[in-house]
Amino acid sequence: MNIVVIGTGYVGLVSGLGYAKLGHRVACVDVDVAKIAALDLGEVPFYEPGLRDLLREMQEQGRIVFTTDLYSVADGAEIFLIAVGTPPTAFGEVDLRAVFHVADDIGKCLDHEAIVAIKSTVPVGTNRKVLDCVREKMIAIGRENVSRCIQVASVPEFLSEGKALEDFFAPHRIVIGAENYTTHDVMGRLHAGLPGTRICTTLENAELIKYAANAFLATKISFINEMACIAERVGADIQTVAHAIGLDPRIGPSFLKAGIGYGGSCFPKDVSALHQLAGLNGYDFKLLGAVIEVNNHQRDWFLRKIENRLGSVRGRKIAAWGLAFKGGTDDIRESAALDIIQRLCARGAEISVYDPFAMTRAHGLLSDDIVFAPTAMDAAEGADALVVLTDWQEFRDVSFSTLRERMVNPLIFDGRNLLADMHLSGLGFQYEGVGTSG
Ligand code: UDX
């Protein structure tokens, strides 16, 4: 099939390359000239394991092209896949301007039967509005007849950063929302060759499934984070508790890692959007309100832990390991790590930070007073305390006896319980995890 993917962020680029690998001919479009130029040269503008190799493989086989000009690739395209960003506005609503801008452009250049499919996470009802927008544009330029042949599909993406390709090629389910059998069938053929249960359903169901999935996972995280607070108070260990409850298949082991809370480009935005969607429809989704509140509280709680132990952090040298919102990515959007570093800095701490992949992205965003160290060990040199903020495997691999010598005060606050099983107190460290004594 001939498909056009609009938007080359995590979702768009991974999907475009994934569909190319499945045997389709793909054109990726983005307004960002520099990004398209880099992709054209085989360079991926963000860190995602395996993506660069797949990009080069698909380019060599001539299965993918990159352009800023939608018109140049619209001819003969069967599916236009919208994968542009839907960031939150200052009021926590979903900013759909990019989606409708693209819908406008598609309407202007579309002169043949095609499906407009939306992968961006959008509030319920958006797919229908996008279809209306495309059709209106077509009618305005005299293509009323063809406009009736345009269909819309909702194909939410469930990939997570750091293992995006793995998730694309081994999905748990493929959700296809559409209004008729033919569209379900075409979208089904687009995904031929992929495992995973097919859910062919309505547009509204598909839109809501995506929000429900993210909101449920975020709820698990906030639940375990509150349990961690209780565990600390009663002298229990949250990791043992999480492991034990996770063995029950009705609960499951994933998303039960206690820590400084969830971040990233999806959970914070999608949980808030669903909360708002409920409100706009006259329903107060109390549980989600609490999920958001607990998530914000985790950061305050972690900061209080540090201050309780150190007294004031003013003038204290604190090493921070991690900037990304989780290990395996250089993405710092809504990163709890970044927020905690900024707040420590605002309270007068002298911060030295290290992250294996996210330093370049964080540079312009953090205060000039913050030192970016070349290694994790360098960041900890002379530190009064070390805070672990992102779960990078690399942090487990340092020599802790050397670390002990380099730090002035062998105090570790582990916001991810990454080092909890390493028996660091035996090496002379004072270790504080989240809901665990390590
Ligand atoms: C998420 C969803 O997993 C994915 O299906 C969707 O398509 C996009 O949003 P992603 O944002 O890449 O993916 O990250 P994810 O691995 O889900 O983690 C989200 C946040 O939750 C991270 O900050 C992570 O550190 C945190 N988290 C995750 C926990 O605090 N505890 C856990 O047990 C799991």
Coordinates of C-alpha atoms and ligand atoms in Angstrom, one line a residue:
M1 CA 0.0 0.0 0.0
N2 CA 1.0 3.6 -0.5
I3 CA 0.9 5.5 2.7
V4 CA 1.7 9.0 3.9
V5 CA 2.6 9.6 7.5
I6 CA 2.4 13.2 8.7
G7 CA 4.6 14.0 11.8
T8 CA 8.0 12.4 12.4
G9 CA 8.1 12.3 16.2
Y10 CA 8.3 9.1 18.1
V11 CA 4.9 7.8 17.0
G12 CA 5.1 9.0 13.3
L13 CA 8.7 7.9 12.6
V14 CA 8.4 4.5 14.4
S15 CA 5.1 3.8 12.6
G16 CA 6.4 5.0 9.2
L17 CA 9.5 2.8 9.5
G18 CA 7.4 -0.1 10.9
Y19 CA 4.9 0.0 8.0
A20 CA 7.8 0.3 5.5
K21 CA 9.3 -2.8 7.1
L22 CA 6.0 -4.6 6.7
G23 CA 6.3 -4.0 2.9
H24 CA 4.3 -0.8 2.4
R25 CA 5.7 2.3 0.5
V26 CA 5.9 5.1 3.0
A27 CA 6.3 8.9 2.6
C28 CA 7.0 10.7 5.9
V29 CA 6.1 14.4 6.0
D30 CA 7.0 17.0 8.6
V31 CA 7.1 20.8 8.6
D32 CA 10.5 20.8 10.4
V33 CA 13.0 21.3 7.5
A34 CA 16.0 20.4 9.6
K35 CA 14.5 17.2 10.9
I36 CA 13.5 16.1 7.4
A37 CA 17.0 16.9 6.1
A38 CA 18.6 14.8 8.9
L39 CA 16.2 11.9 8.3
D40 CA 17.0 12.1 4.6
L41 CA 20.7 11.6 5.5
G42 CA 19.8 8.6 7.7
E43 CA 20.0 10.4 11.1
V44 CA 17.3 10.0 13.7
P45 CA 16.8 13.3 15.6
F46 CA 16.2 11.5 19.0
Y47 CA 17.5 8.5 20.8
E48 CA 15.5 5.3 20.3
P49 CA 17.2 1.9 20.2
G50 CA 17.3 0.3 16.7
L51 CA 15.6 3.1 14.9
R52 CA 18.7 4.4 13.0
D53 CA 19.5 0.9 11.7
L54 CA 15.9 0.4 10.5
L55 CA 15.9 3.8 8.9
R56 CA 19.0 3.1 6.9
E57 CA 17.8 -0.4 5.9
M58 CA 14.4 1.1 4.7
Q59 CA 16.2 3.9 2.8
E60 CA 18.6 1.5 1.1
Q61 CA 15.6 -0.6 0.0
G62 CA 13.9 2.6 -1.3
R63 CA 10.8 1.9 0.8
I64 CA 10.6 5.3 2.7
V65 CA 11.1 8.9 1.6
F66 CA 11.0 12.1 3.7
T67 CA 9.7 15.5 2.6
T68 CA 8.3 18.7 3.9
D69 CA 5.9 18.9 0.9
L70 CA 2.7 16.9 1.4
Y71 CA 1.5 17.8 -2.1
S72 CA 4.5 16.0 -3.7
V73 CA 3.6 12.7 -2.1
A74 CA -0.2 12.8 -2.0
D75 CA -0.8 11.4 -5.4
G76 CA -2.0 7.8 -5.2
A77 CA -1.7 7.6 -1.4
E78 CA -4.3 5.2 0.0
I79 CA -3.9 6.2 3.7
F80 CA -2.9 9.5 5.2
L81 CA -1.8 8.8 8.7
I82 CA -1.8 11.8 11.1
A83 CA 0.8 11.4 13.8
V84 CA 1.5 15.0 14.9
G85 CA 1.9 16.2 18.5
T86 CA -1.1 16.9 20.7
P87 CA 0.6 18.8 23.6
P88 CA -1.3 20.1 26.5
T89 CA -2.3 23.8 26.6
A90 CA -1.5 25.9 29.6
F91 CA -5.0 25.0 30.9
G92 CA -4.4 21.2 30.6
E93 CA -6.6 20.9 27.5
V94 CA -5.3 19.1 24.4
D95 CA -3.9 21.4 21.8
L96 CA -5.3 20.1 18.5
R97 CA -4.1 22.9 16.3
A98 CA -1.5 20.7 14.5
V99 CA -4.0 18.0 13.9
F100 CA -6.5 20.3 12.2
H101 CA -3.8 22.1 10.3
V102 CA -2.8 18.8 8.8
A103 CA -6.5 17.9 8.1
D104 CA -6.7 21.2 6.3
D105 CA -3.7 20.4 4.2
I106 CA -4.9 16.9 3.4
G107 CA -8.2 18.4 2.3
K108 CA -6.5 20.8 0.0
C109 CA -4.4 18.2 -1.8
L110 CA -6.7 15.2 -1.8
D111 CA -8.3 14.5 -5.2
H112 CA -8.9 10.7 -4.9
E113 CA -10.5 8.2 -2.5
A114 CA -8.4 7.7 0.6
I115 CA -8.5 7.0 4.3
V116 CA -7.4 9.7 6.8
A117 CA -6.2 7.7 9.9
I118 CA -5.3 9.3 13.2
K119 CA -2.6 8.0 15.4
S120 CA -2.1 11.1 17.5
T121 CA -3.9 10.7 20.9
V122 CA -7.0 12.9 20.6
P123 CA -10.1 13.5 22.7
V124 CA -13.2 11.5 21.8
G125 CA -15.0 13.0 18.9
T126 CA -11.9 14.4 17.2
N127 CA -11.8 11.8 14.4
R128 CA -15.2 12.8 13.2
K129 CA -14.3 16.5 13.3
V130 CA -11.1 15.8 11.3
L131 CA -13.2 14.0 8.7
D132 CA -15.6 17.0 8.5
C133 CA -12.6 19.4 8.2
V134 CA -11.1 17.4 5.3
R135 CA -14.4 17.1 3.5
E136 CA -15.2 20.8 3.9
K137 CA -11.8 21.8 2.4
M138 CA -12.4 19.5 -0.5
I139 CA -15.9 20.8 -1.1
A140 CA -14.6 24.4 -1.0
I141 CA -12.3 23.7 -3.9
G142 CA -14.9 21.9 -5.9
R143 CA -14.3 18.2 -5.0
E144 CA -17.6 17.5 -3.4
N145 CA -18.0 14.1 -5.2
V146 CA -14.6 12.7 -4.2
S147 CA -15.1 14.1 -0.6
R148 CA -17.9 11.6 -0.1
C149 CA -15.4 8.8 -0.6
I150 CA -13.0 10.0 2.1
Q151 CA -13.1 7.8 5.3
V152 CA -11.6 8.3 8.7
A153 CA -10.0 5.7 11.0
S154 CA -8.7 5.9 14.5
V155 CA -5.6 3.8 15.1
P156 CA -4.2 4.6 18.5
E157 CA -0.6 3.8 19.1
F158 CA 0.5 2.1 22.3
L159 CA 4.3 2.1 21.9
S160 CA 6.4 3.2 24.8
E161 CA 9.7 5.0 24.3
G162 CA 12.9 3.1 24.7
K163 CA 11.2 -0.1 23.2
A164 CA 9.2 1.5 20.5
L165 CA 10.2 -0.9 17.7
E166 CA 9.6 -3.9 19.9
D167 CA 6.1 -2.6 20.8
F168 CA 5.4 -1.8 17.1
F169 CA 6.3 -5.3 15.9
A170 CA 4.8 -7.2 18.8
P171 CA 1.7 -5.2 19.8
H172 CA -0.7 -6.7 22.4
R173 CA -3.6 -5.4 20.3
I174 CA -4.3 -3.4 17.2
V175 CA -7.2 -1.1 17.7
I176 CA -9.0 0.1 14.6
G177 CA -11.9 2.5 14.9
A178 CA -13.9 3.2 11.8
E179 CA -17.4 3.7 10.5
N180 CA -17.7 0.8 8.1
Y181 CA -16.4 -2.6 7.1
T182 CA -14.3 -1.5 4.1
T183 CA -12.3 1.0 6.2
H184 CA -11.7 -1.7 8.9
D185 CA -10.6 -4.1 6.2
V186 CA -8.1 -1.6 4.6
M187 CA -6.7 -0.7 7.9
G188 CA -6.5 -4.4 8.8
R189 CA -4.4 -5.0 5.6
L190 CA -2.1 -2.2 6.6
H191 CA -1.3 -4.1 9.7
A192 CA -1.1 -7.6 8.0
G193 CA 1.9 -9.5 9.4
L194 CA 1.7 -8.1 12.9
P195 CA 0.6 -10.3 15.8
G196 CA -1.8 -9.0 18.4
T197 CA -5.6 -9.2 18.8
R198 CA -7.5 -7.0 16.3
I199 CA -10.2 -4.8 17.9
C200 CA -12.3 -3.5 15.0
T201 CA -14.7 -1.0 16.7
T202 CA -16.2 2.4 16.5
L203 CA -14.3 5.7 16.3
E204 CA -15.4 6.7 19.8
N205 CA -14.3 3.4 21.3
A206 CA -10.9 3.5 19.7
E207 CA -10.4 7.1 20.9
L208 CA -11.4 6.2 24.5
I209 CA -9.4 2.9 24.6
K210 CA -6.2 4.9 24.3
Y211 CA -7.0 7.2 27.2
A212 CA -8.3 4.3 29.3
A213 CA -5.1 2.3 28.8
N214 CA -2.8 5.2 29.8
A215 CA -5.0 6.3 32.7
F216 CA -5.2 2.8 34.1
L217 CA -1.4 2.4 33.9
A218 CA -1.0 5.8 35.6
T219 CA -3.5 4.7 38.3
K220 CA -1.4 1.6 39.0
I221 CA 1.7 3.8 39.5
S222 CA -0.1 6.2 41.8
F223 CA -1.5 3.3 43.7
I224 CA 1.9 1.8 44.3
N225 CA 3.3 5.1 45.2
E226 CA 0.7 5.7 47.9
M227 CA 1.4 2.1 49.1
A228 CA 5.1 3.0 49.3
C229 CA 4.2 5.9 51.6
I230 CA 2.4 3.5 53.9
A231 CA 5.1 0.9 53.6
E232 CA 7.7 3.5 54.9
R233 CA 5.4 4.4 57.8
V234 CA 4.8 0.8 59.0
G235 CA 8.3 -0.5 58.3
A236 CA 7.4 -2.7 55.3
D237 CA 9.1 -3.0 52.0
I238 CA 7.2 -1.9 48.9
Q239 CA 9.2 -3.9 46.5
T240 CA 8.3 -7.2 48.2
V241 CA 4.7 -6.1 48.5
A242 CA 4.6 -5.1 44.7
H243 CA 6.3 -8.4 43.7
A244 CA 3.8 -10.5 45.8
I245 CA 0.7 -8.7 44.6
G246 CA 1.9 -8.7 41.0
L247 CA 2.1 -12.5 41.0
D248 CA -1.7 -12.5 41.0
P249 CA -2.6 -12.5 37.2
R250 CA -5.6 -10.3 38.0
I251 CA -3.2 -7.6 39.1
G252 CA -0.1 -8.3 37.0
P253 CA 3.5 -7.3 37.8
S254 CA 4.0 -4.3 35.5
F255 CA 3.6 -0.6 36.4
L256 CA 4.0 -1.4 40.1
K257 CA 7.4 0.3 40.5
A258 CA 7.2 2.9 43.2
G259 CA 9.3 6.1 42.7
I260 CA 9.1 9.8 42.0
G261 CA 6.1 9.4 39.8
Y262 CA 5.3 9.2 36.2
G263 CA 6.3 11.7 33.5
G264 CA 6.8 11.8 29.8
S265 CA 4.9 13.1 26.8
C266 CA 1.9 10.8 27.4
F267 CA 0.8 10.0 30.9
P268 CA 0.6 13.5 32.4
K269 CA -1.1 14.9 29.3
D270 CA -3.5 12.0 28.8
V271 CA -4.6 11.5 32.4
S272 CA -5.4 15.3 32.6
A273 CA -7.2 15.2 29.2
L274 CA -9.4 12.3 30.3
H275 CA -10.1 14.0 33.6
Q276 CA -11.1 17.1 31.7
L277 CA -13.1 15.1 29.1
A278 CA -15.1 13.6 32.0
G279 CA -15.7 17.1 33.5
L280 CA -16.8 18.5 30.2
N281 CA -19.3 15.7 29.9
G282 CA -20.7 16.4 33.4
Y283 CA -18.9 13.7 35.3
D284 CA -16.4 14.2 38.1
F285 CA -13.8 11.5 37.6
K286 CA -12.6 11.5 41.2
L287 CA -10.1 8.6 40.9
L288 CA -8.2 10.4 38.1
G289 CA -8.1 13.6 40.2
A290 CA -6.4 11.6 42.9
V291 CA -4.0 9.9 40.5
I292 CA -2.8 13.3 39.4
E293 CA -2.6 14.7 42.9
V294 CA -0.6 11.6 44.2
N295 CA 1.8 11.9 41.2
N296 CA 2.5 15.6 42.0
H297 CA 2.9 14.7 45.7
Q298 CA 5.6 12.1 45.0
R299 CA 8.0 14.8 43.9
D300 CA 7.3 17.0 47.0
W301 CA 7.6 13.9 49.2
F302 CA 11.0 13.0 47.7
L303 CA 12.3 16.6 48.1
R304 CA 11.1 16.6 51.8
K305 CA 13.0 13.3 52.3
I306 CA 16.2 14.9 51.1
E307 CA 15.7 18.1 53.2
N308 CA 14.7 16.1 56.3
R309 CA 18.1 14.3 56.1
L310 CA 20.3 17.2 55.0
G311 CA 18.5 20.0 56.7
S312 CA 18.6 22.9 54.2
V313 CA 20.1 22.0 50.8
R314 CA 21.4 25.5 50.4
G315 CA 25.1 25.3 49.5
R316 CA 25.1 21.5 49.6
K317 CA 26.6 19.7 46.7
I318 CA 24.1 17.2 45.3
A319 CA 24.9 14.8 42.5
A320 CA 21.9 14.0 40.3
W321 CA 21.9 10.8 38.2
G322 CA 19.3 11.1 35.4
L323 CA 17.4 13.7 33.5
A324 CA 15.2 11.7 31.1
F325 CA 11.6 10.9 32.2
K326 CA 12.6 7.2 32.3
G327 CA 15.6 5.1 31.3
G328 CA 16.0 4.1 27.7
T329 CA 15.2 7.5 26.2
D330 CA 16.6 11.0 25.9
D331 CA 13.1 12.5 26.3
I332 CA 12.8 15.0 29.1
R333 CA 9.2 16.1 28.5
E334 CA 7.4 16.3 31.9
S335 CA 10.4 14.6 33.5
A336 CA 10.1 14.2 37.2
A337 CA 13.9 14.2 37.3
L338 CA 14.2 17.5 35.6
D339 CA 11.6 19.0 37.9
I340 CA 13.3 17.8 41.1
I341 CA 16.7 19.1 39.9
Q342 CA 15.2 22.5 39.1
R343 CA 13.6 22.6 42.5
L344 CA 16.7 21.6 44.3
C345 CA 18.6 24.2 42.4
A346 CA 16.0 26.9 43.3
R347 CA 16.6 26.0 46.9
G348 CA 20.2 26.8 46.6
A349 CA 21.7 23.3 46.1
E350 CA 24.8 23.0 44.0
I351 CA 23.9 20.4 41.4
S352 CA 26.1 18.3 39.3
V353 CA 24.2 16.2 36.9
Y354 CA 24.8 13.2 34.6
D355 CA 22.5 11.4 32.1
P356 CA 23.8 9.0 29.4
F357 CA 21.6 10.4 26.7
A358 CA 19.5 13.4 27.8
M359 CA 22.1 16.0 28.6
T360 CA 22.0 17.7 25.2
R361 CA 18.3 18.2 25.4
A362 CA 18.4 19.5 28.9
H363 CA 21.2 21.9 28.4
G364 CA 19.2 25.0 27.4
L365 CA 16.5 24.3 30.0
L366 CA 18.5 24.2 33.2
S367 CA 20.1 27.0 35.1
D368 CA 23.7 27.8 34.1
D369 CA 24.7 27.1 37.7
I370 CA 24.2 23.4 37.1
V371 CA 27.2 21.4 36.1
F372 CA 26.9 18.8 33.4
A373 CA 29.4 16.0 34.3
P374 CA 30.9 13.7 31.7
T375 CA 30.3 10.6 33.7
A376 CA 28.1 9.4 36.6
M377 CA 31.2 9.1 38.8
D378 CA 32.4 12.7 37.9
A379 CA 29.0 14.0 38.9
A380 CA 29.3 12.4 42.3
E381 CA 32.8 13.9 43.0
G382 CA 32.8 15.6 46.4
A383 CA 29.0 15.3 46.7
D384 CA 27.1 15.6 50.0
A385 CA 24.4 13.4 48.6
L386 CA 23.5 11.5 45.4
V387 CA 20.0 11.5 44.1
V388 CA 19.0 8.8 41.5
L389 CA 16.2 10.2 39.3
T390 CA 16.1 8.0 36.2
D391 CA 16.3 4.3 36.0
W392 CA 19.3 3.8 33.7
Q393 CA 21.0 0.4 33.9
E394 CA 24.4 2.2 33.6
F395 CA 23.9 3.6 37.1
R396 CA 23.9 0.1 38.5
D397 CA 27.2 -0.7 36.8
V398 CA 29.4 1.9 38.5
S399 CA 32.0 0.9 41.0
F400 CA 30.3 1.6 44.3
S401 CA 33.5 1.3 46.3
T402 CA 35.0 4.0 44.1
L403 CA 31.8 6.1 44.5
R404 CA 32.1 5.8 48.2
E405 CA 35.6 7.3 48.1
R406 CA 34.6 10.1 45.8
M407 CA 31.6 11.3 47.8
V408 CA 32.1 13.5 50.8
N409 CA 29.0 12.1 52.5
P410 CA 27.9 8.6 51.4
L411 CA 24.2 9.4 51.2
I412 CA 22.0 8.1 48.4
F413 CA 18.4 9.0 47.8
D414 CA 17.1 6.6 45.2
G415 CA 13.9 8.0 43.5
R416 CA 13.6 4.9 41.4
N417 CA 14.6 2.1 43.8
L418 CA 17.1 1.3 41.1
L419 CA 19.9 0.3 43.5
A420 CA 17.6 -1.1 46.2
D421 CA 18.9 -4.7 45.8
M422 CA 22.6 -3.8 45.8
H423 CA 23.1 -3.9 49.6
L424 CA 24.7 -0.5 49.6
S425 CA 24.6 -0.1 53.3
G426 CA 27.1 -3.0 53.4
L427 CA 29.5 -0.8 51.4
G428 CA 29.2 2.1 53.9
F429 CA 26.4 4.1 52.2
Q430 CA 23.3 5.5 53.9
Y431 CA 20.6 4.5 51.4
E432 CA 17.0 5.8 51.2
G433 CA 14.8 4.4 48.5
V434 CA 11.0 5.0 48.0
G435 CA 9.1 2.7 50.4
T436 CA 12.1 0.5 50.9
S437 CA 15.2 0.6 53.1
G438 CA 17.2 -1.2 50.3
Ligands
UDX1 C1 3.4 5.3 27.8 C2 2.6 4.0 27.6 O1 3.3 2.9 28.3 C3 2.4 3.7 26.1 O2 1.6 2.6 25.9 C4 1.8 4.9 25.4 O3 1.7 4.7 24.0 C5 2.6 6.2 25.7 O4 2.7 6.4 27.1 P1 5.9 6.0 27.7 O5 5.5 7.4 28.0 O6 7.0 5.8 26.7 O7 4.7 5.1 27.3 O8 6.5 5.5 29.1 P2 6.2 4.3 30.2 O9 7.2 3.3 30.1 O10 4.8 3.9 30.1 O11 6.4 5.1 31.5 C6 5.7 6.3 31.8 C7 6.2 6.9 33.1 O12 5.8 6.1 34.2 C8 7.7 7.0 33.3 O13 8.0 8.3 33.9 C9 8.1 5.9 34.2 O14 9.3 6.1 34.9 C10 6.9 5.8 35.1 N1 6.7 4.5 35.7 C11 6.4 3.4 34.9 C12 6.7 4.3 37.0 O15 6.9 5.3 37.8 N2 6.5 3.1 37.6 C13 6.2 2.0 36.8 O16 6.0 0.9 37.4 C14 6.2 2.2 35.4

